[in-house]
Short mmCIF file of C-alpha atoms in Angstrom, two decimals:
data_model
loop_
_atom_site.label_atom_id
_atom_site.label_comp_id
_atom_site.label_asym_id
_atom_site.label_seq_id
_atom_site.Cartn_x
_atom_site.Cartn_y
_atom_site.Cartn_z
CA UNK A 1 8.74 -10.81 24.64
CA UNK A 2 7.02 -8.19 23.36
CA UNK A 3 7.04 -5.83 25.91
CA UNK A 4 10.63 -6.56 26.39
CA UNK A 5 11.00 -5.73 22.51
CA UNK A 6 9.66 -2.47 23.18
CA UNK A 7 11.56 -1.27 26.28
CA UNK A 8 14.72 -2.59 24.94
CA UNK A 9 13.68 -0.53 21.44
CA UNK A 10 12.99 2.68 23.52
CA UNK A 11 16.43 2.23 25.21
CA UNK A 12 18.49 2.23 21.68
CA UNK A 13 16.45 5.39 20.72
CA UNK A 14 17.00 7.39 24.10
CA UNK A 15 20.44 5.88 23.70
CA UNK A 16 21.43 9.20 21.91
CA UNK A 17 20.32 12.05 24.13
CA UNK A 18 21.81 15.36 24.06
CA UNK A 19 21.38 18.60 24.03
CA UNK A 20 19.25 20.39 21.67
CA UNK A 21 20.25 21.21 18.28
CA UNK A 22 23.04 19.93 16.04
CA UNK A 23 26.50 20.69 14.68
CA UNK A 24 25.42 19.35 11.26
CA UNK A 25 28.67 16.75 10.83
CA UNK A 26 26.41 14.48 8.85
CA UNK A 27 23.08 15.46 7.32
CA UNK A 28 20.52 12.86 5.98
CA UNK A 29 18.85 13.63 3.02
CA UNK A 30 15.17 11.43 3.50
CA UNK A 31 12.34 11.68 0.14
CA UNK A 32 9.34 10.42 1.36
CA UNK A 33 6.17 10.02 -0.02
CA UNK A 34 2.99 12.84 1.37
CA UNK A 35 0.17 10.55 2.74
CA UNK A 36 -1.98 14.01 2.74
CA UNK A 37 -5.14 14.95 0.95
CA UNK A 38 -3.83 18.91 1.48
CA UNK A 39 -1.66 21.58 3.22
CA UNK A 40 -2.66 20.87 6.22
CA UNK A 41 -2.55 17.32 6.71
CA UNK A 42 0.74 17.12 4.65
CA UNK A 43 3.13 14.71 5.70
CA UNK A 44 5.88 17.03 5.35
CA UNK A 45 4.33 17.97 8.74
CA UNK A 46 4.92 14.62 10.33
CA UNK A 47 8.38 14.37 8.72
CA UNK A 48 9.90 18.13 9.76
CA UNK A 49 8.76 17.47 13.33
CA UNK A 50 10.13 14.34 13.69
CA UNK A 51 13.48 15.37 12.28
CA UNK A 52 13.73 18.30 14.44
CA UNK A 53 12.82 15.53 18.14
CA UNK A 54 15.55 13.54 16.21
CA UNK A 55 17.96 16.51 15.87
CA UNK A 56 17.57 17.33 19.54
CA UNK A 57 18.62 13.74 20.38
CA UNK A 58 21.32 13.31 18.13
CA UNK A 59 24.08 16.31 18.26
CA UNK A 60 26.05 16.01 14.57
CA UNK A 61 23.19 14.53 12.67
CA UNK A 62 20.88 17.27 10.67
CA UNK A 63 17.96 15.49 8.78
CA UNK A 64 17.13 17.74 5.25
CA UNK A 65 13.11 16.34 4.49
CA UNK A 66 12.02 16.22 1.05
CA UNK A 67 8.30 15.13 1.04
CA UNK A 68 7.16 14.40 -2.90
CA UNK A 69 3.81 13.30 -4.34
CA UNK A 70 2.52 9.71 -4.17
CA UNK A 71 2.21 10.01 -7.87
CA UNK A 72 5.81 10.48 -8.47
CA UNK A 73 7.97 10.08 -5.62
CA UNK A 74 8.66 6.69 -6.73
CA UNK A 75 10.03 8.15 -10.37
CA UNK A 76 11.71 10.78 -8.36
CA UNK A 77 13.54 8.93 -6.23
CA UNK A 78 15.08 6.51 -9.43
CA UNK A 79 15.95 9.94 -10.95
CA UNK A 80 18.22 10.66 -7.64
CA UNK A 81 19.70 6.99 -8.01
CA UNK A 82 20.58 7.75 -12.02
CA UNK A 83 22.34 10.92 -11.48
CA UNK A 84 24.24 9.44 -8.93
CA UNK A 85 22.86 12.23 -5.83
CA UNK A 86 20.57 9.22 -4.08
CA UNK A 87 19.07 10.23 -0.71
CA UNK A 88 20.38 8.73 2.54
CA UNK A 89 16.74 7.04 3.12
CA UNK A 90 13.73 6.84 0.93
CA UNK A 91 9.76 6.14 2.01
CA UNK A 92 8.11 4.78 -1.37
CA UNK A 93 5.88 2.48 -3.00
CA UNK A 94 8.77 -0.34 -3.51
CA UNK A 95 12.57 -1.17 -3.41
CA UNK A 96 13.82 -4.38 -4.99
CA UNK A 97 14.48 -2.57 -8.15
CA UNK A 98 17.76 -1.43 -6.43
CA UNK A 99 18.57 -4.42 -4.72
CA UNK A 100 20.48 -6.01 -7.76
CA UNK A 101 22.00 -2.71 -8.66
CA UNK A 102 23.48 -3.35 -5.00
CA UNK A 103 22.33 -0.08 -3.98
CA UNK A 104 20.90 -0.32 -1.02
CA UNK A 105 22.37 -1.54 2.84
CA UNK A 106 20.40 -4.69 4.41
CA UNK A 107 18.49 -4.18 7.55
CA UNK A 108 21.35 -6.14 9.41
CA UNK A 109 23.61 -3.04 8.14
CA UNK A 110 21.24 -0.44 9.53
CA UNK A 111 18.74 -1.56 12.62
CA UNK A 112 19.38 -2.21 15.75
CA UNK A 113 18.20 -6.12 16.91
CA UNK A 114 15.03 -4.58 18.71
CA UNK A 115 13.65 -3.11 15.69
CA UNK A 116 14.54 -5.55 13.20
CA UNK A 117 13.12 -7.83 15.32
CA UNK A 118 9.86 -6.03 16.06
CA UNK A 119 8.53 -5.95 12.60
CA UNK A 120 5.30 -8.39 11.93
CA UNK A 121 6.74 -11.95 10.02
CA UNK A 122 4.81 -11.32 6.77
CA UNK A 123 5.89 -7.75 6.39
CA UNK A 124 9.54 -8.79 6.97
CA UNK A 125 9.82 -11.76 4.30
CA UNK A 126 7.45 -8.88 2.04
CA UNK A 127 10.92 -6.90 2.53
CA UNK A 128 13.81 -9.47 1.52
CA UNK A 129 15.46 -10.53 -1.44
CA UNK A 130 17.17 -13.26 -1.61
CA UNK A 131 16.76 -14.22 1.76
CA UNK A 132 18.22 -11.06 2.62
CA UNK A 133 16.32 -7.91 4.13
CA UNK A 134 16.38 -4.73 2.32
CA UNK A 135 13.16 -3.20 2.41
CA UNK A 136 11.69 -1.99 5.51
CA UNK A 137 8.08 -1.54 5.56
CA UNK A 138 7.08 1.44 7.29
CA UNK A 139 3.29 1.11 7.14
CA UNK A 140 0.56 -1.51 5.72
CA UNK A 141 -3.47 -1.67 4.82
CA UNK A 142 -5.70 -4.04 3.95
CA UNK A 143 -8.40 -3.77 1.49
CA UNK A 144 -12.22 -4.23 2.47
CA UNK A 145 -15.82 -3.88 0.21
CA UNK A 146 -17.14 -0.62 1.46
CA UNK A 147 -20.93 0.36 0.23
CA UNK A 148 -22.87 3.87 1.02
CA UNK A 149 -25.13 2.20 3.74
CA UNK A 150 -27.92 5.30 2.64
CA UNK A 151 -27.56 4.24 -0.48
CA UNK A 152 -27.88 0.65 0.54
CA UNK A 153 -30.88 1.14 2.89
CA UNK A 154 -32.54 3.26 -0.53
CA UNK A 155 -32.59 0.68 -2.43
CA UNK A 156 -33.42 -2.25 0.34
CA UNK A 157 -30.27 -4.15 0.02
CA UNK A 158 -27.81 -6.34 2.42
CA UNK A 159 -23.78 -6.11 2.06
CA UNK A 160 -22.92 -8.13 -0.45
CA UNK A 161 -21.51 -11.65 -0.20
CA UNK A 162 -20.54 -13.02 -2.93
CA UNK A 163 -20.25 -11.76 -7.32
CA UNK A 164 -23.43 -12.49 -7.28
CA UNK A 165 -24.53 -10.23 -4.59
CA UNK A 166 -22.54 -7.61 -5.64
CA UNK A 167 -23.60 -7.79 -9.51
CA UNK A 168 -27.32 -7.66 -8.52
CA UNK A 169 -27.16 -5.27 -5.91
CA UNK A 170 -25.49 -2.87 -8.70
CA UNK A 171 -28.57 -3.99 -10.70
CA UNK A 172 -30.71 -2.87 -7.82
CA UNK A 173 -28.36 0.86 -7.06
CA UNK A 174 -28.34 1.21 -11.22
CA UNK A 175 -32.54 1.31 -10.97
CA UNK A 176 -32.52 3.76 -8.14
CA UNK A 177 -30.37 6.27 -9.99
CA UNK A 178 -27.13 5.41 -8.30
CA UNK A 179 -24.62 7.00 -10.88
CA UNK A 180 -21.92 4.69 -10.03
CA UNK A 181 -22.86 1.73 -8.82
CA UNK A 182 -19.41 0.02 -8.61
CA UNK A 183 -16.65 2.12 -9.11
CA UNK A 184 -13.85 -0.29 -10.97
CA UNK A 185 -10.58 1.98 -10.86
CA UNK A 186 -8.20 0.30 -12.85
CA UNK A 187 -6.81 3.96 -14.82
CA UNK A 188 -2.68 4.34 -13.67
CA UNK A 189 -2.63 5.57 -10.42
CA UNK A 190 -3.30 2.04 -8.61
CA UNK A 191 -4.40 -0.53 -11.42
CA UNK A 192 -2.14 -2.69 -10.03
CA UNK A 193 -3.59 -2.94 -6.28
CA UNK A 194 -7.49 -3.01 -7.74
CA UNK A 195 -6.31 -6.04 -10.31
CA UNK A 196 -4.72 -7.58 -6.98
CA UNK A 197 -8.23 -7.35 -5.41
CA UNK A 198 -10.17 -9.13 -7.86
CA UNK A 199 -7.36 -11.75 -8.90
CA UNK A 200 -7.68 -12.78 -5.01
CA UNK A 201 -11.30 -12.95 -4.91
CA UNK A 202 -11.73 -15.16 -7.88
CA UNK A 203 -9.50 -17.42 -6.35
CA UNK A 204 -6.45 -16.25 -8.34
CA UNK A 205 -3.20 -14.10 -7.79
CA UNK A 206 0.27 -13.02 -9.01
CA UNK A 207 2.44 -15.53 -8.38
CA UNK A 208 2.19 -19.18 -8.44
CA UNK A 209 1.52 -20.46 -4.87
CA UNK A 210 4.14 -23.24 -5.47
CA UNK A 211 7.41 -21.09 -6.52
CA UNK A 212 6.43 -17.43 -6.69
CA UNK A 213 6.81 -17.69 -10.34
CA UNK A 214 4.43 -15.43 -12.75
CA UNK A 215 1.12 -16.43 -12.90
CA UNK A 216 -0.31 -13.64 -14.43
CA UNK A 217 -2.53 -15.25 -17.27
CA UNK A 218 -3.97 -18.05 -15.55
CA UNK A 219 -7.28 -19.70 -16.33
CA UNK A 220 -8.29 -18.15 -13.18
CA UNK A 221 -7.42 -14.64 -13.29
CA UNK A 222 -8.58 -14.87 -17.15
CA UNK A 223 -12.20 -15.78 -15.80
CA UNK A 224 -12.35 -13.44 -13.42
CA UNK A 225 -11.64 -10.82 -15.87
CA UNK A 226 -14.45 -12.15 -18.11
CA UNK A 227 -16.66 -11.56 -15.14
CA UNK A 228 -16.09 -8.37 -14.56
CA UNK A 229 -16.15 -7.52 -18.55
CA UNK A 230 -19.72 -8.71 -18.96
CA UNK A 231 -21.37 -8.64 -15.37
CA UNK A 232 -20.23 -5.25 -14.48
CA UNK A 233 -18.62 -3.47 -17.06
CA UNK A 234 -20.95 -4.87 -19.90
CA UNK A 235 -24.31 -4.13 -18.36
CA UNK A 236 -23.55 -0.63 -17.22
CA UNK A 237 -22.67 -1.00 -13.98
CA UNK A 238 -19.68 0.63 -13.15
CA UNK A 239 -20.18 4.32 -14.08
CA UNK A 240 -19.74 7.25 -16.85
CA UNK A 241 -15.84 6.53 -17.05
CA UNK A 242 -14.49 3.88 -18.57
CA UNK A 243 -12.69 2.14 -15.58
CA UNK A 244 -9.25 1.82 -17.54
CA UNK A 245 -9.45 5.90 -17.42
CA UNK A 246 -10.46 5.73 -13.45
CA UNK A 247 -8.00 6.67 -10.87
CA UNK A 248 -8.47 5.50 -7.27
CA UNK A 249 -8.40 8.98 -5.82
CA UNK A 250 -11.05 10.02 -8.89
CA UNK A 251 -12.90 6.60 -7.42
CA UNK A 252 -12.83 7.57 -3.60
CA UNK A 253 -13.51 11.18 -4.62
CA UNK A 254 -16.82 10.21 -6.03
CA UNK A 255 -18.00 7.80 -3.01
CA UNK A 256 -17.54 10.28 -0.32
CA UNK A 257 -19.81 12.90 -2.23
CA UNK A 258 -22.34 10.15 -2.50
CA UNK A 259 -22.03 8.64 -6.21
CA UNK A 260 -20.81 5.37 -5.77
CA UNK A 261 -22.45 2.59 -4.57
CA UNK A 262 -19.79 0.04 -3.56
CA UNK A 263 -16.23 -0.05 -4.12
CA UNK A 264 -12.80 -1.98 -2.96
CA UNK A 265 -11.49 0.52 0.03
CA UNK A 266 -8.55 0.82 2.19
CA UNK A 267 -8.72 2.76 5.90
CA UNK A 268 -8.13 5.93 4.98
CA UNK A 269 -11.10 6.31 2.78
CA UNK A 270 -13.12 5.46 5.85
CA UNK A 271 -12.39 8.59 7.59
CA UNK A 272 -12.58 10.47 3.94
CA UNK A 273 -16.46 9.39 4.09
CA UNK A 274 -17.08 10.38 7.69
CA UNK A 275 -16.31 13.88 7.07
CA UNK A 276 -18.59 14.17 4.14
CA UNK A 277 -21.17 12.20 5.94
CA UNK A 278 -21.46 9.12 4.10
CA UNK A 279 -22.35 6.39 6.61
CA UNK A 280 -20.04 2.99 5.57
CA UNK A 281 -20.37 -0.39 5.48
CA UNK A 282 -17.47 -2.48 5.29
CA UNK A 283 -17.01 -6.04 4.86
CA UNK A 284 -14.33 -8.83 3.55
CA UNK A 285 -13.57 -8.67 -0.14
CA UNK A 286 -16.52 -10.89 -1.63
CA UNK A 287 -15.58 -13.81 -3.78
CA UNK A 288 -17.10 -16.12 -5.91
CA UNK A 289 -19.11 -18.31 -3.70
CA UNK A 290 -18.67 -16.51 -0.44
CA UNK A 291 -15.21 -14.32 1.51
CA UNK A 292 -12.34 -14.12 -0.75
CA UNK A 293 -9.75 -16.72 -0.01
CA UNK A 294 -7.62 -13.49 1.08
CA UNK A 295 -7.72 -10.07 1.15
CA UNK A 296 -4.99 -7.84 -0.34
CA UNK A 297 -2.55 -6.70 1.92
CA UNK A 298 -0.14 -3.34 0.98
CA UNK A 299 3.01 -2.18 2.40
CA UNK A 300 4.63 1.11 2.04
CA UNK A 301 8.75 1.02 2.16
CA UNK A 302 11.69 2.10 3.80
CA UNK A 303 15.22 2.30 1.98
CA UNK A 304 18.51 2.84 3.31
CA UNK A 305 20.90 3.58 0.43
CA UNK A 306 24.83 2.88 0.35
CA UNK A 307 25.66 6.06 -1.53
CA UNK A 308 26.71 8.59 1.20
CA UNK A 309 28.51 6.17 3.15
CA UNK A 310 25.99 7.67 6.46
CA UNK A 311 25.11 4.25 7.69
CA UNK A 312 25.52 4.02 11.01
CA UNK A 313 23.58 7.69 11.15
CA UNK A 314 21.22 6.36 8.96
CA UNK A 315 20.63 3.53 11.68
CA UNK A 316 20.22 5.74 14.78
CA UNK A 317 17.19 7.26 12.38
CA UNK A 318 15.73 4.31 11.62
CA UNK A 319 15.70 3.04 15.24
CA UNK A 320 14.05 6.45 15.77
CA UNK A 321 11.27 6.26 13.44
CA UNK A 322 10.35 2.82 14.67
CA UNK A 323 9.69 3.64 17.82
CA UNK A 324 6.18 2.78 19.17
CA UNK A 325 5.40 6.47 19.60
CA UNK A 326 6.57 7.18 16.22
CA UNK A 327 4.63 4.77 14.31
CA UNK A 328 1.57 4.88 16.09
CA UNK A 329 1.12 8.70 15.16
CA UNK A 330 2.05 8.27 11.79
CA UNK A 331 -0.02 5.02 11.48
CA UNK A 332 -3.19 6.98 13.33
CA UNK A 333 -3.00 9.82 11.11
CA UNK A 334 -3.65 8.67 7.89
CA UNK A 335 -5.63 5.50 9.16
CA UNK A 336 -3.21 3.05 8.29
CA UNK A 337 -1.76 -0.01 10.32
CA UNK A 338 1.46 0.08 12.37
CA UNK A 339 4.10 -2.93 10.57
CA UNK A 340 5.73 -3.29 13.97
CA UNK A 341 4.29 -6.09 16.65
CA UNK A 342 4.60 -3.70 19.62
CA UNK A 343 2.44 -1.14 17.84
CA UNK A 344 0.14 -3.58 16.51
CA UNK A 345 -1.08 -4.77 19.51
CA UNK A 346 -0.86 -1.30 21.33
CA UNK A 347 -3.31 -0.37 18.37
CA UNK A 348 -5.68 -3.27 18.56
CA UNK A 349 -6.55 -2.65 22.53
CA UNK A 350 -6.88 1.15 21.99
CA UNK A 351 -10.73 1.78 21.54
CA UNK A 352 -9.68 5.09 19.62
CA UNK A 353 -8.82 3.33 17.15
CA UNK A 354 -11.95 0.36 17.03
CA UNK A 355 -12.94 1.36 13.64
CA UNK A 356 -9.56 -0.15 12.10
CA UNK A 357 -9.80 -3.56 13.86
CA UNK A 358 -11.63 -4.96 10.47
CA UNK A 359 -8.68 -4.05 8.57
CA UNK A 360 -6.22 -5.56 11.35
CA UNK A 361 -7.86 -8.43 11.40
CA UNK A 362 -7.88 -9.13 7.82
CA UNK A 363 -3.72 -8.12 7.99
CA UNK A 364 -2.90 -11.89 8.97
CA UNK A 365 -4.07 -13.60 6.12
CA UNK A 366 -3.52 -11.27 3.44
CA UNK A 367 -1.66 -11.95 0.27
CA UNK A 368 0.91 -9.08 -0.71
CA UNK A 369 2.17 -7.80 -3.87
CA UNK A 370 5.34 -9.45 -4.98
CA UNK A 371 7.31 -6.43 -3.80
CA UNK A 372 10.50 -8.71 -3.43
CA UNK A 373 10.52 -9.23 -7.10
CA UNK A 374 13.63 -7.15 -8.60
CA UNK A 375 11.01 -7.31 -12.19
CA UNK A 376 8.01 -5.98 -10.14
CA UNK A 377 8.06 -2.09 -10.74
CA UNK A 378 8.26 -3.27 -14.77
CA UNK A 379 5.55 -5.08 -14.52
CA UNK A 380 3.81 -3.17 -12.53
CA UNK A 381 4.11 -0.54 -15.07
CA UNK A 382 2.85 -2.71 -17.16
CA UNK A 383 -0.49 -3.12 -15.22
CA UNK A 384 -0.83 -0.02 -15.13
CA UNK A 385 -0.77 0.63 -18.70
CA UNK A 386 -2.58 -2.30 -19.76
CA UNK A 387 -5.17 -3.57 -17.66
CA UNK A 388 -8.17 -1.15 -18.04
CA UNK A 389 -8.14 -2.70 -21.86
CA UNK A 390 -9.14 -6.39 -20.55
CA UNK A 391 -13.10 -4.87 -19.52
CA UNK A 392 -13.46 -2.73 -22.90
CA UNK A 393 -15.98 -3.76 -24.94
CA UNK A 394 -15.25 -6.58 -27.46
CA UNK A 395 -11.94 -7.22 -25.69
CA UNK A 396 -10.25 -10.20 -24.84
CA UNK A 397 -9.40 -10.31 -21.06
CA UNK A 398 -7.32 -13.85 -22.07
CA UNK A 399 -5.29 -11.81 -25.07
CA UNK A 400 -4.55 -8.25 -22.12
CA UNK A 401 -3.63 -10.55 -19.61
CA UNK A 402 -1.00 -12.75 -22.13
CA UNK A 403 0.67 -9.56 -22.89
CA UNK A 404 1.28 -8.57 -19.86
CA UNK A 405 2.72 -11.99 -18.99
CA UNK A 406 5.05 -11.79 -21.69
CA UNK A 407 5.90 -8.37 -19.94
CA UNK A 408 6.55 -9.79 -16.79
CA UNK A 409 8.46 -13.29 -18.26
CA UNK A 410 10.39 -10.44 -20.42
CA UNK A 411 11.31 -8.51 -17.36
CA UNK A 412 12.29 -12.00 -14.89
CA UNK A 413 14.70 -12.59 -18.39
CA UNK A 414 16.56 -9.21 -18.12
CA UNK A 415 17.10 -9.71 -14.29
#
């Protein structure tokens, strides 16, 4: 079925062949988000070159590429929407804050069967609303432990297991000098995917289980912020900067020049480390008494939006970027997983790419943000803002965590 997913996908794509060029009847106007570290890994790269295969396909449709910062291509894409000039397609960190504002087309409106049909089940329902399907993820990561192995070996130590293992080994990486060792980045750029991390692994979460309601103050989540107050903050353990002031990229910056002894990774830190040299170990998020009942799982999001009136161009496009070729460079690039099945399995039986299996395998049973909340970039926000105040000294992880529940039940109200 797969296979016959694939061929039927690549026939809808070649479906538009033509000479090269384009008359420029319609032209797209795609933001996305740059996946690169610098100029020459840029993903304006990827982008530009897969316009221009796409123009030579498609006579009549131009593609104009507009590649912005992680840090604000989200804020610069709701800019677009307000002043009423909102791109053709977007690549970003979420979407459901337009779906109410009935903004955006549904993937029925836009994709072919084939592709629709080709992405993996838990990224789909990660994408709908309402039982409807707006957001598109375009590419997905899980989260694993990673630990400086030298560092590790130093200081005569085993991957961690468990809390337990993980506060004592920092005990152990603390006494040999190790200037961080556990970097806890919960500063703005991505408190809300670290918080995520350790909610899961102290058996905790979002949402309730039961009916995806708020669950942000639970006794659970509570505890495991007292944990991490006294056992790693408290005693030292996680560095010169206070981790409500840490950014992940500050964090990953700092392990692959050899500071940090352990942190929570995704893939594209692994191939960070290899250039600097840092030999990594990598295993399953550690919880309480053993694996973490799930690991995080992230998506990254495709848009269409109404605005322009360009669907059925925006549709041949789409079809285009999901093809198999397409998403396995992209995917391959920056070290991420492929959020189609076709691609997913071409991945896991390429041995080029062996040193992402551990994060494919963990893709299965991983627990997502609630990205099909219309309240989550709010609350998100809030995160953000907030959370790095629940491991300060003298603070009250219950009284941080409250407030930002009363954020979130605040922002479910307005919707």
């Amino acid at each position: 079925m797969t296979a016959a997913i694939a061929a039927w996908g690549m026939t809808m794509a070649l479906a538009g062949c033509g000479s090269s060029g384009g008359s420029g009847d319609v032209t797209l106007k795609l933001v996305a988000a740059d996946y690169g570290t610098n100029s020459e890994n840029s993903s304006e790269k990827y982008w530009s070159a897969l316009a221009t295969a796409f123009e030579s396909k498609n006579p009549g449709i131009k593609v104009d590429v507009n590649v912005r910062p992680w840090k604000t291509v989200d804020s610069d894409v709701a800019t677009m929407v307000e002043e009423n000039r909102a791109p053709d397609i977007a690549q970003v960190g979420s979407y459901a804050n337009y779906v109410k504002k009935g903004k955006l087309y549904t993937a029925d409106e836009v994709l072919s069967v084939p592709t629709q049909a080709n992405f993996l089940a838990q990224l789909a329902e990660a994408g709908k609303v309402n039982r409807l399907h707006y957001g598109l993820p375009f590419v997905a990561s899980t989260r694993l432990l990673f630990y400086n192995k030298k560092l590790f070996d130093q200081a005569g130590l085993e991957a961690p297991k468990d809390w337990d293992d993980i506060q004592s080994n920092a005990e152990a990486l603390k006494a040999t000098g190790v200037t961080t060792p556990f970097a806890l980045p919960l500063g703005s750029e991505e408190a809300q995917g670290e918080t995520l991390m350790w909610l899961l692994s102290g058996g905790g979460g979002y949402t309730d289980t039961a009916d995806g309601s708020y669950n942000i103050d639970s006794q659970q989540n509570i505890k495991t912020f007292q944990w991490l107050q006294k056992e790693l903050v408290g005693k030292g353990l996680t560095g010169p900067v206070a981790p409500g002031k840490l950014d992940r990229a500050m964090a990953f910056k700092a392990f692959t020049s050899g500071q940090v002894g352990m942190l929570n990774g995704h893939p594209s830190l692994m191939a960070e480390a290899a250039k600097q040299g840092i030999k990594v170990g990598m295993v399953p998020l550690p919880g309480v008494n053993g694996t973490a009942k799930a690991s995080m799982g992230v998506a990254d999001w495709m848009m269409a939006f109404k605005q322009n009136g360009n669907r059925t161009a925006i549709g041949k496009f789409l079809d285009f970027v999901y093809d198999d070729k397409n998403v396995m460079s992209f995917a391959g690039q920056y070290d991420l997983l492929p959020v189609t099945h076709s691609a997913n399995e071409a991945m896991a039986a390429d041995p080029q790419y062996a040193d992402l299996r551990k994060f494919l395998n963990a893709l299965p049973t991983s627990e997502l943000i609630p990205y099909g909340k219309n309240s989550w970039a709010s609350v998100s926000e809030s995160f953000k803002k907030n959370i790095g105040k629940a491991v300060e000294p003298g603070a009250s992880p219950s009284n941080v965590l409250g407030g930002i529940a009363r954020d979130a039940a605040a922002a479910e109200a307005a919707e």
